[in-house]
Each structure stands twice: as structure tokens, then as C-alpha cells.
Amino acid sequence: MRRPLLAPIALALVLGLSGCISTTGVDDAAPSPSPSASVPSPSPTPTPSPSPSAEEPDPSYRVPDENPLEATRLVFDADAVGVEPRTELNVAASAVRDQEYTLDFDCIPRDATITLSLSPAAGEDDPPVTIKGPITVTQGCGAPGRVTGITVSRMVGVQIAAIADGVDHAWAVLHAAESTG
């Protein structure tokens, strides 16, 4: 008698399990990819055009060659979309006490504005040092700029910092006043 009871239970179990494949949570609007859909056919795609500043760089903007009388050089590039801005700062030599220095700079696009400031290089503020003259300048990028009459109270490395909102490219060079940029 046990056997006839086992057969209906087994039959009910088989029939019950055959309905266990559930479609709950399956989105009918998103059909599964077919093998032919997984291999896209090549189609011509337009290449992104470079930014206007990359197509036609401003011919009046040029980073000057390095000069042996340079104390500090800053070069800033930030015109690539999705790329972190790149700043190169080179404190090449210490500024000498009572020597007059000039800060030359330029930036593009020509409708942007840049703020440059001078300060003792990292770790060079002990003993205290005074940088005299215009140590902060804010100017539009309409033309290259020049600040003169900068001196230091003792021999010190001087760093240049830039706030360059909207600026794609910029450079600044602090050099001895006898230098011709």
C-alpha cells in the first residue's frame, strides 16, 4: 500500500516543479539580446572635433624659452575636456636680496582673467622673508602682462601661484630685471 501512495506524491512533485520557472521580475520591454544583435555592424561615426583653441591656437600666445636668469617658471594647461588641469612649477634659482625682478606672463583665451601671486617657496619662510613690490596681480588675458619692481629681503626661492578660472593656457616667469624675457 505504500507504493501506490508514493506514485501520486511523485507525480504531484514532478508537476509542481515543472511550474517553478518564474517570470516574475522579467521586463517584457527589454528583450534578451539575440546573437546577431551582440555584434554591431560597423557604421561610420563622426569623430569629435577639437575645441576651437586646439584648431586655431592664438598665434600671439607663446611660452618663452628658458632663460638662465629665471628664478621661477609656471606653466598651466587646462583646455582638454575631462582632463585634470596640469600645472608645472619650476623654482630654478633663489631670488637674490635687493636684486630687482620682473614677472612676465600671458594667458588664453583672451577674454579670460588670471590672478598670479608670489610667495616664498615651500620650506623657505624661516627665517621670515619679505617680498616687496606687487606680489599679487589680477589681469585680463587680452594681452601679455608685466610686473616690475619686485625684490626680496633675503635670498629665497619664490613660487608663483595662479588662479586661472576660465583660462586654457597660461605661463608666468619671474626673472632678474636685466633679462630680456
Short mmCIF file of C-alpha atoms in Angstrom, two decimals:
data_model
loop_
_atom_site.label_atom_id
_atom_site.label_comp_id
_atom_site.label_asym_id
_atom_site.label_seq_id
_atom_site.Cartn_x
_atom_site.Cartn_y
_atom_site.Cartn_z
CA MET A 1 0.00 0.00 0.00
CA ARG A 2 2.87 2.24 0.40
CA ARG A 3 3.75 2.04 -3.24
CA PRO A 4 0.52 3.42 -4.66
CA LEU A 5 0.80 6.40 -2.33
CA LEU A 6 4.35 7.11 -3.42
CA ALA A 7 3.42 7.29 -7.09
CA PRO A 8 0.82 10.11 -6.74
CA ILE A 9 3.19 12.10 -4.50
CA ALA A 10 5.99 11.74 -7.01
CA LEU A 11 3.65 12.70 -9.84
CA ALA A 12 2.43 15.78 -7.93
CA LEU A 13 6.02 16.75 -7.15
CA VAL A 14 7.07 16.50 -10.82
CA LEU A 15 4.07 18.51 -11.96
CA GLY A 16 4.65 21.10 -9.23
CA LEU A 17 8.31 21.52 -10.06
CA SER A 18 7.65 21.92 -13.76
CA GLY A 19 5.94 25.22 -12.99
CA CYS A 20 8.82 26.57 -10.86
CA ILE A 21 10.37 28.64 -13.61
CA SER A 22 9.06 32.05 -12.73
CA THR A 23 8.92 35.10 -14.95
CA THR A 24 8.34 37.47 -12.04
CA GLY A 25 10.62 40.49 -12.34
CA VAL A 26 11.42 39.91 -16.02
CA ASP A 27 10.89 43.07 -18.03
CA ASP A 28 8.99 42.38 -21.23
CA ALA A 29 10.16 45.72 -22.71
CA ALA A 30 13.82 44.63 -22.58
CA PRO A 31 14.17 41.51 -24.71
CA SER A 32 17.22 39.40 -24.28
CA PRO A 33 19.93 40.14 -26.83
CA SER A 34 20.00 37.88 -29.82
CA PRO A 35 23.31 36.60 -31.16
CA SER A 36 23.01 38.85 -34.22
CA ALA A 37 22.37 41.91 -32.04
CA SER A 38 25.53 41.41 -29.99
CA VAL A 39 27.78 42.04 -32.99
CA PRO A 40 27.07 45.58 -34.17
CA SER A 41 27.56 46.32 -37.81
CA PRO A 42 30.26 48.87 -38.45
CA SER A 43 28.79 52.26 -39.13
CA PRO A 44 30.65 55.50 -39.74
CA THR A 45 30.65 57.63 -36.62
CA PRO A 46 31.64 61.26 -36.71
CA THR A 47 34.87 61.99 -34.89
CA PRO A 48 34.61 64.68 -32.24
CA SER A 49 36.01 67.95 -33.46
CA PRO A 50 38.74 69.55 -31.37
CA SER A 51 37.97 72.68 -29.40
CA PRO A 52 38.38 75.96 -31.28
CA SER A 53 41.52 76.81 -29.30
CA ALA A 54 43.08 73.49 -30.39
CA GLU A 55 42.11 74.04 -34.03
CA GLU A 56 43.41 77.57 -34.30
CA PRO A 57 45.80 78.44 -31.47
CA ASP A 58 46.26 82.10 -30.78
CA PRO A 59 49.44 83.00 -32.69
CA SER A 60 50.30 85.74 -30.19
CA TYR A 61 50.45 83.23 -27.27
CA ARG A 62 53.87 81.60 -26.87
CA VAL A 63 55.62 80.21 -23.80
CA PRO A 64 59.10 81.77 -23.80
CA ASP A 65 62.26 79.67 -23.89
CA GLU A 66 64.00 79.12 -20.58
CA ASN A 67 66.46 81.82 -19.56
CA PRO A 68 69.43 81.38 -17.20
CA LEU A 69 68.32 84.45 -15.25
CA GLU A 70 64.91 82.93 -14.44
CA ALA A 71 64.12 82.42 -10.78
CA THR A 72 60.74 80.74 -11.25
CA ARG A 73 58.55 79.50 -14.10
CA LEU A 74 54.90 78.42 -14.04
CA VAL A 75 53.11 76.78 -16.99
CA PHE A 76 49.40 75.94 -16.76
CA ASP A 77 47.33 73.88 -19.25
CA ALA A 78 43.65 73.10 -18.77
CA ASP A 79 41.87 73.17 -22.12
CA ALA A 80 41.17 69.43 -22.52
CA VAL A 81 37.63 68.45 -21.57
CA GLY A 82 37.55 65.74 -18.91
CA VAL A 83 41.25 66.04 -18.16
CA GLU A 84 42.64 67.45 -14.94
CA PRO A 85 44.43 70.78 -15.39
CA ARG A 86 48.22 70.44 -15.44
CA THR A 87 50.47 72.94 -13.69
CA GLU A 88 54.25 72.85 -13.87
CA LEU A 89 56.13 74.97 -11.35
CA ASN A 90 59.90 75.21 -11.52
CA VAL A 91 61.78 77.22 -8.89
CA ALA A 92 65.07 77.22 -10.80
CA ALA A 93 67.08 79.57 -8.61
CA SER A 94 66.78 81.62 -5.48
CA ALA A 95 65.93 85.27 -5.82
CA VAL A 96 68.82 87.39 -4.57
CA ARG A 97 68.42 90.09 -1.94
CA ASP A 98 67.94 93.61 -3.33
CA GLN A 99 68.03 92.39 -6.95
CA GLU A 100 65.06 93.73 -8.91
CA TYR A 101 62.86 91.10 -10.57
CA THR A 102 60.21 91.22 -13.28
CA LEU A 103 57.20 88.95 -13.61
CA ASP A 104 56.17 88.39 -17.23
CA PHE A 105 53.02 86.39 -18.01
CA ASP A 106 50.41 85.59 -20.61
CA CYS A 107 47.23 83.51 -20.87
CA ILE A 108 44.48 82.49 -23.28
CA PRO A 109 41.64 82.66 -24.19
CA ARG A 110 41.94 86.40 -24.49
CA ASP A 111 38.62 87.04 -22.71
CA ALA A 112 39.67 85.19 -19.51
CA THR A 113 41.22 86.65 -16.35
CA ILE A 114 44.13 85.36 -14.29
CA THR A 115 45.38 86.15 -10.79
CA LEU A 116 49.04 85.49 -10.01
CA SER A 117 50.68 85.75 -6.60
CA LEU A 118 54.25 85.40 -5.36
CA SER A 119 55.28 83.79 -2.08
CA PRO A 120 58.35 82.10 -0.58
CA ALA A 121 58.78 78.56 -1.89
CA ALA A 122 57.71 75.73 0.40
CA GLY A 123 60.03 75.48 3.39
CA GLU A 124 61.77 78.79 2.66
CA ASP A 125 59.87 81.06 5.05
CA ASP A 126 62.17 80.57 8.05
CA PRO A 127 63.74 82.98 8.79
CA PRO A 128 60.93 85.25 7.65
CA VAL A 129 61.30 86.87 4.25
CA THR A 130 59.58 89.85 2.72
CA ILE A 131 58.77 90.03 -0.97
CA LYS A 132 58.41 93.72 -1.85
CA GLY A 133 56.59 95.21 -4.78
CA PRO A 134 53.42 93.99 -6.45
CA ILE A 135 53.13 90.40 -5.22
CA THR A 136 49.57 89.82 -6.44
CA VAL A 137 48.25 90.83 -9.83
CA THR A 138 44.89 90.23 -11.49
CA GLN A 139 44.68 90.94 -15.18
CA GLY A 140 42.62 90.06 -18.19
CA CYS A 141 44.27 87.83 -20.77
CA GLY A 142 43.72 90.35 -23.57
CA ALA A 143 47.49 90.85 -23.88
CA PRO A 144 50.69 89.66 -22.19
CA GLY A 145 51.39 91.27 -18.82
CA ARG A 146 54.46 92.52 -16.99
CA VAL A 147 55.00 93.49 -13.37
CA THR A 148 58.27 95.19 -12.38
CA GLY A 149 59.93 96.34 -9.17
CA ILE A 150 59.83 93.03 -7.25
CA THR A 151 62.57 92.49 -4.63
CA VAL A 152 63.19 90.10 -1.73
CA SER A 153 64.65 90.85 1.72
CA ARG A 154 66.97 87.82 1.63
CA MET A 155 67.98 85.06 -0.78
CA VAL A 156 64.93 82.85 -1.22
CA GLY A 157 63.15 80.61 -3.71
CA VAL A 158 59.96 82.27 -4.88
CA GLN A 159 56.93 80.35 -6.08
CA ILE A 160 54.18 81.59 -8.36
CA ALA A 161 50.56 80.60 -7.70
CA ALA A 162 47.77 81.09 -10.24
CA ILE A 163 44.00 81.29 -10.00
CA ALA A 164 43.03 80.61 -13.57
CA ASP A 165 39.24 80.32 -13.84
CA GLY A 166 38.32 80.10 -17.49
CA VAL A 167 41.96 80.08 -18.59
CA ASP A 168 43.04 77.34 -21.02
CA HIS A 169 46.78 78.06 -21.08
CA ALA A 170 48.99 80.36 -19.03
CA TRP A 171 52.63 80.94 -18.26
CA ALA A 172 54.47 83.21 -15.86
CA VAL A 173 58.21 83.77 -15.46
CA LEU A 174 59.94 85.62 -12.63
CA HIS A 175 63.37 86.74 -13.80
CA ALA A 176 66.09 89.21 -12.97
CA ALA A 177 65.23 92.65 -14.38
CA GLU A 178 68.28 92.71 -16.71
CA SER A 179 66.88 89.67 -18.53
CA THR A 180 65.04 90.20 -21.80
CA GLY A 181 62.11 87.76 -21.15
#
